[in-house]
Amino acid sequence: MNLHVFESYEEMSVNVAQCIIDLVKEKPDALICLPGGSTPLGTYRELVKAVQEGRVDFSRVTFVGLDEFVGLGREDEGSCQHFLFTEVYGPLGIKESQIHLFDAKASDLQAECRRIDELLFRRGPLDLILLGIGVNGHLGFNEPGVSFDSYCHVVDLDEVTKTVGQKYFKEPKQLSQGITLGIKHMLEARKVVLAANGPQKAEAVYQALRGEVTPSLPASVLQTHPNAHFYLDKAAYAKVEETR
Ligand code: PGA
């Protein structure tokens, strides 16, 4: 596991963005998975700045979405897709033909899983997947107890995810299921970048890095990935630091 620790969230974000920029410079037609969530917001703002300054060109990149709350779509504020269109695809000028997201409102969600799986089998593996980590150690909606053998799947959300997920919505929201890329897509990715900031992530980061590899803490599986990188601010690194 490769650790990159920064003084601040801002510094972490600049460096995660640079890692994405470097990859796209090296491989302009890369296949990249980006997540929603609070963690990558600073990274996305840096990417927008880089595009405006002509430092990178995303016009040949293909984007895959990580996950979505079942029943929510692009027009629903708080959904992953709403966030990605507002903060990433829109400001970066990404064309619809470059974007592949789950339709979490589809009547046949299994068919949605197959559609994204097939895309990844055909075009993949992912050149880079950016991930956050849940306070329960989840990756995307790969919740505690998930099989490490899973590709795309529909999942009953963990209670922690339902509670913490309220932060994305203006009004209380009934959240019950998610649709997500599976752990196997992550393990098959050429490069995994997990970003985490703030004291609320310190325990999950510690378990992911120093605990046993177990489905109870899904992010621990990244210990088995040959090219996984954790980008952390000091607060998220605190417990690892303490126990060195
Ligand atoms: P966050 O979500 O970036 O909003 O903290 C991360 C996650 O739950 O995976």
mmCIF file of C-alpha atoms and ligand atoms in Angstrom:
data_model
loop_
_atom_site.group_PDB
_atom_site.id
_atom_site.type_symbol
_atom_site.label_atom_id
_atom_site.label_comp_id
_atom_site.label_asym_id
_atom_site.label_seq_id
_atom_site.Cartn_x
_atom_site.Cartn_y
_atom_site.Cartn_z
ATOM 1 C CA MET A 1 0.000 0.000 0.000
ATOM 2 C CA ASN A 2 1.296 3.440 -0.908
ATOM 3 C CA LEU A 3 0.614 6.187 1.618
ATOM 4 C CA HIS A 4 0.566 9.879 0.805
ATOM 5 C CA VAL A 5 -0.129 12.095 3.812
ATOM 6 C CA PHE A 6 -0.760 15.849 3.596
ATOM 7 C CA GLU A 7 -1.050 18.720 6.051
ATOM 8 C CA SER A 8 -4.470 19.797 4.848
ATOM 9 C CA TYR A 9 -7.512 18.793 2.817
ATOM 10 C CA GLU A 10 -6.539 21.401 0.207
ATOM 11 C CA GLU A 11 -3.078 19.931 -0.228
ATOM 12 C CA MET A 12 -4.513 16.424 -0.441
ATOM 13 C CA SER A 13 -6.992 17.557 -3.103
ATOM 14 C CA VAL A 14 -4.305 19.219 -5.243
ATOM 15 C CA ASN A 15 -2.277 16.008 -5.176
ATOM 16 C CA VAL A 16 -5.177 13.673 -5.960
ATOM 17 C CA ALA A 17 -6.072 15.936 -8.881
ATOM 18 C CA GLN A 18 -2.467 15.874 -10.074
ATOM 19 C CA CYS A 19 -2.478 12.102 -10.003
ATOM 20 C CA ILE A 20 -5.550 12.072 -12.305
ATOM 21 C CA ILE A 21 -4.007 14.728 -14.568
ATOM 22 C CA ASP A 22 -0.752 12.767 -14.868
ATOM 23 C CA LEU A 23 -2.662 9.641 -15.837
ATOM 24 C CA VAL A 24 -4.684 11.433 -18.523
ATOM 25 C CA LYS A 25 -1.538 13.017 -19.939
ATOM 26 C CA GLU A 26 0.033 9.599 -20.195
ATOM 27 C CA LYS A 27 -3.127 7.952 -21.528
ATOM 28 C CA PRO A 28 -5.535 10.495 -23.075
ATOM 29 C CA ASP A 29 -8.197 7.824 -23.760
ATOM 30 C CA ALA A 30 -8.138 6.443 -20.206
ATOM 31 C CA LEU A 31 -11.112 4.739 -18.562
ATOM 32 C CA ILE A 32 -11.698 6.380 -15.197
ATOM 33 C CA CYS A 33 -14.207 5.869 -12.403
ATOM 34 C CA LEU A 34 -15.043 8.867 -10.257
ATOM 35 C CA PRO A 35 -17.208 8.863 -7.125
ATOM 36 C CA GLY A 36 -19.645 11.326 -5.659
ATOM 37 C CA GLY A 37 -19.306 12.382 -2.014
ATOM 38 C CA SER A 38 -17.818 15.194 0.030
ATOM 39 C CA THR A 39 -14.238 13.930 -0.113
ATOM 40 C CA PRO A 40 -13.500 14.485 -3.821
ATOM 41 C CA LEU A 41 -15.055 17.947 -4.078
ATOM 42 C CA GLY A 42 -11.708 19.738 -3.667
ATOM 43 C CA THR A 43 -10.123 17.388 -6.195
ATOM 44 C CA TYR A 44 -12.835 18.151 -8.741
ATOM 45 C CA ARG A 45 -12.403 21.899 -8.257
ATOM 46 C CA GLU A 46 -8.688 21.440 -8.972
ATOM 47 C CA LEU A 47 -9.472 19.461 -12.122
ATOM 48 C CA VAL A 48 -11.778 22.225 -13.334
ATOM 49 C CA LYS A 49 -9.011 24.773 -12.718
ATOM 50 C CA ALA A 50 -6.537 22.604 -14.635
ATOM 51 C CA VAL A 51 -8.876 22.383 -17.636
ATOM 52 C CA GLN A 52 -9.502 26.136 -17.595
ATOM 53 C CA GLU A 53 -5.762 26.729 -17.540
ATOM 54 C CA GLY A 54 -5.244 24.289 -20.415
ATOM 55 C CA ARG A 55 -3.145 21.915 -18.308
ATOM 56 C CA VAL A 56 -5.156 18.801 -19.201
ATOM 57 C CA ASP A 57 -7.634 17.604 -21.807
ATOM 58 C CA PHE A 58 -10.403 15.184 -20.848
ATOM 59 C CA SER A 59 -12.057 15.063 -24.275
ATOM 60 C CA ARG A 60 -11.028 11.459 -24.983
ATOM 61 C CA VAL A 61 -11.470 10.058 -21.476
ATOM 62 C CA THR A 62 -14.322 7.650 -20.723
ATOM 63 C CA PHE A 63 -15.981 8.021 -17.332
ATOM 64 C CA VAL A 64 -17.794 5.363 -15.327
ATOM 65 C CA GLY A 65 -19.878 6.154 -12.253
ATOM 66 C CA LEU A 66 -19.110 4.322 -9.029
ATOM 67 C CA ASP A 67 -22.520 3.984 -7.438
ATOM 68 C CA GLU A 68 -25.973 5.443 -6.941
ATOM 69 C CA PHE A 69 -28.850 5.374 -4.485
ATOM 70 C CA VAL A 70 -31.595 3.173 -5.954
ATOM 71 C CA GLY A 71 -34.542 5.312 -7.040
ATOM 72 C CA LEU A 72 -32.511 8.501 -7.570
ATOM 73 C CA GLY A 73 -31.284 10.024 -10.821
ATOM 74 C CA ARG A 74 -29.456 12.939 -12.299
ATOM 75 C CA GLU A 75 -32.231 15.430 -11.554
ATOM 76 C CA ASP A 76 -32.393 14.530 -7.838
ATOM 77 C CA GLU A 77 -30.274 16.839 -5.719
ATOM 78 C CA GLY A 78 -28.141 14.723 -3.391
ATOM 79 C CA SER A 79 -27.756 11.829 -5.824
ATOM 80 C CA CYS A 80 -24.256 10.854 -6.930
ATOM 81 C CA GLN A 81 -25.119 11.691 -10.530
ATOM 82 C CA HIS A 82 -26.486 15.119 -9.722
ATOM 83 C CA PHE A 83 -23.258 15.846 -7.897
ATOM 84 C CA LEU A 84 -21.051 14.505 -10.706
ATOM 85 C CA PHE A 85 -22.842 16.477 -13.415
ATOM 86 C CA THR A 86 -22.754 19.661 -11.318
ATOM 87 C CA GLU A 87 -19.176 19.416 -10.084
ATOM 88 C CA VAL A 88 -17.349 17.399 -12.724
ATOM 89 C CA TYR A 89 -18.913 16.563 -16.077
ATOM 90 C CA GLY A 90 -20.602 19.942 -16.563
ATOM 91 C CA PRO A 91 -17.648 22.183 -15.594
ATOM 92 C CA LEU A 92 -15.177 19.926 -17.437
ATOM 93 C CA GLY A 93 -17.311 19.992 -20.592
ATOM 94 C CA ILE A 94 -17.583 16.206 -20.779
ATOM 95 C CA LYS A 95 -19.887 14.909 -23.524
ATOM 96 C CA GLU A 96 -22.750 12.521 -22.703
ATOM 97 C CA SER A 97 -21.134 9.901 -24.960
ATOM 98 C CA GLN A 98 -18.109 9.829 -22.624
ATOM 99 C CA ILE A 99 -20.193 9.089 -19.504
ATOM 100 C CA HIS A 100 -21.515 5.703 -18.331
ATOM 101 C CA LEU A 101 -23.652 5.739 -15.197
ATOM 102 C CA PHE A 102 -26.071 3.336 -13.571
ATOM 103 C CA ASP A 103 -29.722 4.164 -14.198
ATOM 104 C CA ALA A 104 -30.788 3.623 -10.598
ATOM 105 C CA LYS A 105 -34.406 4.319 -11.554
ATOM 106 C CA ALA A 106 -34.544 1.445 -14.055
ATOM 107 C CA SER A 107 -37.181 -1.231 -13.459
ATOM 108 C CA ASP A 108 -34.573 -3.930 -14.145
ATOM 109 C CA LEU A 109 -31.599 -3.106 -11.958
ATOM 110 C CA GLN A 110 -29.929 -6.446 -12.688
ATOM 111 C CA ALA A 111 -29.849 -5.459 -16.356
ATOM 112 C CA GLU A 112 -28.168 -2.196 -15.318
ATOM 113 C CA CYS A 113 -25.526 -4.208 -13.454
ATOM 114 C CA ARG A 114 -24.955 -6.342 -16.549
ATOM 115 C CA ARG A 115 -24.732 -3.260 -18.777
ATOM 116 C CA ILE A 116 -21.965 -1.672 -16.691
ATOM 117 C CA ASP A 117 -20.202 -5.016 -16.143
ATOM 118 C CA GLU A 118 -20.160 -5.581 -19.905
ATOM 119 C CA LEU A 119 -18.784 -2.112 -20.522
ATOM 120 C CA LEU A 120 -15.969 -2.789 -18.061
ATOM 121 C CA PHE A 121 -15.235 -6.247 -19.479
ATOM 122 C CA ARG A 122 -15.143 -4.782 -23.004
ATOM 123 C CA ARG A 123 -13.334 -1.505 -22.355
ATOM 124 C CA GLY A 124 -11.655 -2.252 -19.053
ATOM 125 C CA PRO A 125 -10.011 -2.729 -16.787
ATOM 126 C CA LEU A 126 -10.296 0.725 -15.288
ATOM 127 C CA ASP A 127 -7.086 2.688 -15.646
ATOM 128 C CA LEU A 128 -7.874 4.540 -12.444
ATOM 129 C CA ILE A 129 -10.608 4.365 -9.854
ATOM 130 C CA LEU A 130 -10.933 7.146 -7.318
ATOM 131 C CA LEU A 131 -12.616 6.109 -4.080
ATOM 132 C CA GLY A 132 -13.701 7.604 -0.807
ATOM 133 C CA ILE A 133 -14.132 5.461 2.295
ATOM 134 C CA GLY A 134 -17.194 5.243 4.489
ATOM 135 C CA VAL A 135 -16.925 5.534 8.267
ATOM 136 C CA ASN A 136 -17.969 1.857 8.178
ATOM 137 C CA GLY A 137 -15.142 1.082 5.753
ATOM 138 C CA HIS A 138 -17.328 0.736 2.675
ATOM 139 C CA LEU A 139 -16.062 1.356 -0.870
ATOM 140 C CA GLY A 140 -18.774 2.704 -3.124
ATOM 141 C CA PHE A 141 -21.770 0.782 -1.813
ATOM 142 C CA ASN A 142 -19.749 -2.335 -1.108
ATOM 143 C CA GLU A 143 -21.010 -2.536 2.443
ATOM 144 C CA PRO A 144 -19.588 -4.537 5.373
ATOM 145 C CA GLY A 145 -20.110 -8.242 4.653
ATOM 146 C CA VAL A 146 -19.784 -7.867 0.863
ATOM 147 C CA SER A 147 -18.190 -10.644 -1.160
ATOM 148 C CA PHE A 148 -14.771 -9.719 -2.512
ATOM 149 C CA ASP A 149 -15.783 -11.686 -5.611
ATOM 150 C CA SER A 150 -18.537 -9.293 -6.606
ATOM 151 C CA TYR A 151 -18.888 -7.258 -9.778
ATOM 152 C CA CYS A 152 -21.791 -4.783 -10.130
ATOM 153 C CA HIS A 153 -24.622 -5.464 -7.745
ATOM 154 C CA VAL A 154 -27.634 -4.080 -5.948
ATOM 155 C CA VAL A 155 -27.311 -3.920 -2.193
ATOM 156 C CA ASP A 156 -29.333 -3.161 0.933
ATOM 157 C CA LEU A 157 -27.553 -0.203 2.440
ATOM 158 C CA ASP A 158 -25.874 -0.503 5.813
ATOM 159 C CA GLU A 159 -27.573 1.463 8.618
ATOM 160 C CA VAL A 160 -24.466 3.658 8.935
ATOM 161 C CA THR A 161 -24.632 4.510 5.232
ATOM 162 C CA LYS A 162 -28.322 5.442 5.497
ATOM 163 C CA THR A 163 -27.602 7.750 8.431
ATOM 164 C CA VAL A 164 -24.396 9.338 7.143
ATOM 165 C CA GLY A 165 -25.936 9.649 3.656
ATOM 166 C CA GLN A 166 -28.461 12.163 4.978
ATOM 167 C CA LYS A 167 -25.733 14.807 4.682
ATOM 168 C CA TYR A 168 -26.158 14.883 0.902
ATOM 169 C CA PHE A 169 -29.838 15.889 1.099
ATOM 170 C CA LYS A 170 -31.627 19.067 2.146
ATOM 171 C CA GLU A 171 -34.579 17.118 3.592
ATOM 172 C CA PRO A 172 -34.515 13.777 5.438
ATOM 173 C CA LYS A 173 -34.385 11.048 2.815
ATOM 174 C CA GLN A 174 -35.529 7.451 2.901
ATOM 175 C CA LEU A 175 -32.501 5.511 1.632
ATOM 176 C CA SER A 176 -32.722 1.768 1.369
ATOM 177 C CA GLN A 177 -30.717 0.317 -1.520
ATOM 178 C CA GLY A 178 -27.742 1.152 -3.664
ATOM 179 C CA ILE A 179 -26.306 -0.022 -6.980
ATOM 180 C CA THR A 180 -22.535 -0.162 -7.191
ATOM 181 C CA LEU A 181 -19.421 -1.342 -8.958
ATOM 182 C CA GLY A 182 -18.132 -4.422 -7.139
ATOM 183 C CA ILE A 183 -14.919 -5.059 -5.257
ATOM 184 C CA LYS A 184 -13.675 -7.157 -8.182
ATOM 185 C CA HIS A 185 -13.786 -4.145 -10.498
ATOM 186 C CA MET A 186 -11.664 -2.320 -7.943
ATOM 187 C CA LEU A 187 -9.190 -5.170 -7.603
ATOM 188 C CA GLU A 188 -8.893 -5.396 -11.394
ATOM 189 C CA ALA A 189 -8.296 -1.642 -11.813
ATOM 190 C CA ARG A 190 -4.765 -0.703 -12.870
ATOM 191 C CA LYS A 191 -4.578 1.970 -10.187
ATOM 192 C CA VAL A 192 -6.704 2.621 -7.109
ATOM 193 C CA VAL A 193 -6.626 5.991 -5.369
ATOM 194 C CA LEU A 194 -8.491 6.224 -2.081
ATOM 195 C CA ALA A 195 -8.853 9.686 -0.581
ATOM 196 C CA ALA A 196 -9.916 10.388 2.993
ATOM 197 C CA ASN A 197 -9.923 13.466 5.158
ATOM 198 C CA GLY A 198 -11.086 14.464 8.600
ATOM 199 C CA PRO A 199 -11.075 12.796 12.030
ATOM 200 C CA GLN A 200 -14.302 10.908 11.323
ATOM 201 C CA LYS A 201 -12.372 8.725 8.847
ATOM 202 C CA ALA A 202 -9.367 7.997 11.093
ATOM 203 C CA GLU A 203 -10.678 4.699 12.489
ATOM 204 C CA ALA A 204 -11.808 3.311 9.106
ATOM 205 C CA VAL A 205 -8.473 4.319 7.530
ATOM 206 C CA TYR A 206 -6.583 2.645 10.370
ATOM 207 C CA GLN A 207 -8.581 -0.583 9.993
ATOM 208 C CA ALA A 208 -8.212 -0.518 6.218
ATOM 209 C CA LEU A 209 -4.433 -0.131 6.424
ATOM 210 C CA ARG A 210 -3.497 -2.032 9.561
ATOM 211 C CA GLY A 211 -6.438 -4.331 10.329
ATOM 212 C CA GLU A 212 -6.998 -7.796 8.922
ATOM 213 C CA VAL A 213 -8.274 -8.134 5.376
ATOM 214 C CA THR A 214 -11.917 -8.866 5.959
ATOM 215 C CA PRO A 215 -15.277 -8.264 4.277
ATOM 216 C CA SER A 216 -16.392 -6.645 7.567
ATOM 217 C CA LEU A 217 -14.165 -3.701 6.583
ATOM 218 C CA PRO A 218 -14.396 -3.711 2.785
ATOM 219 C CA ALA A 219 -11.582 -1.168 2.236
ATOM 220 C CA SER A 220 -9.119 -3.592 3.862
ATOM 221 C CA VAL A 221 -9.195 -5.542 0.579
ATOM 222 C CA LEU A 222 -7.015 -2.822 -0.940
ATOM 223 C CA GLN A 223 -4.100 -4.248 1.056
ATOM 224 C CA THR A 224 -4.107 -6.983 -1.604
ATOM 225 C CA HIS A 225 -4.010 -4.570 -4.566
ATOM 226 C CA PRO A 226 -0.549 -4.093 -6.116
ATOM 227 C CA ASN A 227 -1.117 -0.445 -7.058
ATOM 228 C CA ALA A 228 -3.356 1.081 -4.387
ATOM 229 C CA HIS A 229 -2.636 4.553 -3.037
ATOM 230 C CA PHE A 230 -4.145 6.204 0.023
ATOM 231 C CA TYR A 231 -4.192 10.011 -0.077
ATOM 232 C CA LEU A 232 -4.906 11.276 3.425
ATOM 233 C CA ASP A 233 -4.960 14.489 5.345
ATOM 234 C CA LYS A 234 -3.325 14.466 8.781
ATOM 235 C CA ALA A 235 -6.607 14.018 10.621
ATOM 236 C CA ALA A 236 -7.552 10.897 8.660
ATOM 237 C CA TYR A 237 -4.017 9.525 9.182
ATOM 238 C CA ALA A 238 -4.008 10.292 12.930
ATOM 239 C CA LYS A 239 -4.732 6.806 14.280
ATOM 240 C CA VAL A 240 -2.200 5.144 11.952
ATOM 241 C CA GLU A 241 0.373 7.710 13.078
ATOM 242 C CA GLU A 242 -0.465 7.137 16.756
ATOM 243 C CA THR A 243 0.151 3.407 16.499
ATOM 244 C CA ARG A 244 3.348 3.509 14.487
HETATM 245 P P1 PGA B 1 -17.796 11.089 1.648
HETATM 246 O O1 PGA B 1 -18.263 9.624 1.324
HETATM 247 O O2 PGA B 1 -16.745 11.447 0.649
HETATM 248 O O3 PGA B 1 -19.026 11.939 1.496
HETATM 249 O O4 PGA B 1 -17.262 11.083 3.059
HETATM 250 C C1 PGA B 1 -17.326 8.619 1.217
HETATM 251 C C2 PGA B 1 -18.006 7.284 1.175
HETATM 252 O O5 PGA B 1 -19.019 7.087 1.859
HETATM 253 O O6 PGA B 1 -17.503 6.408 0.476
#
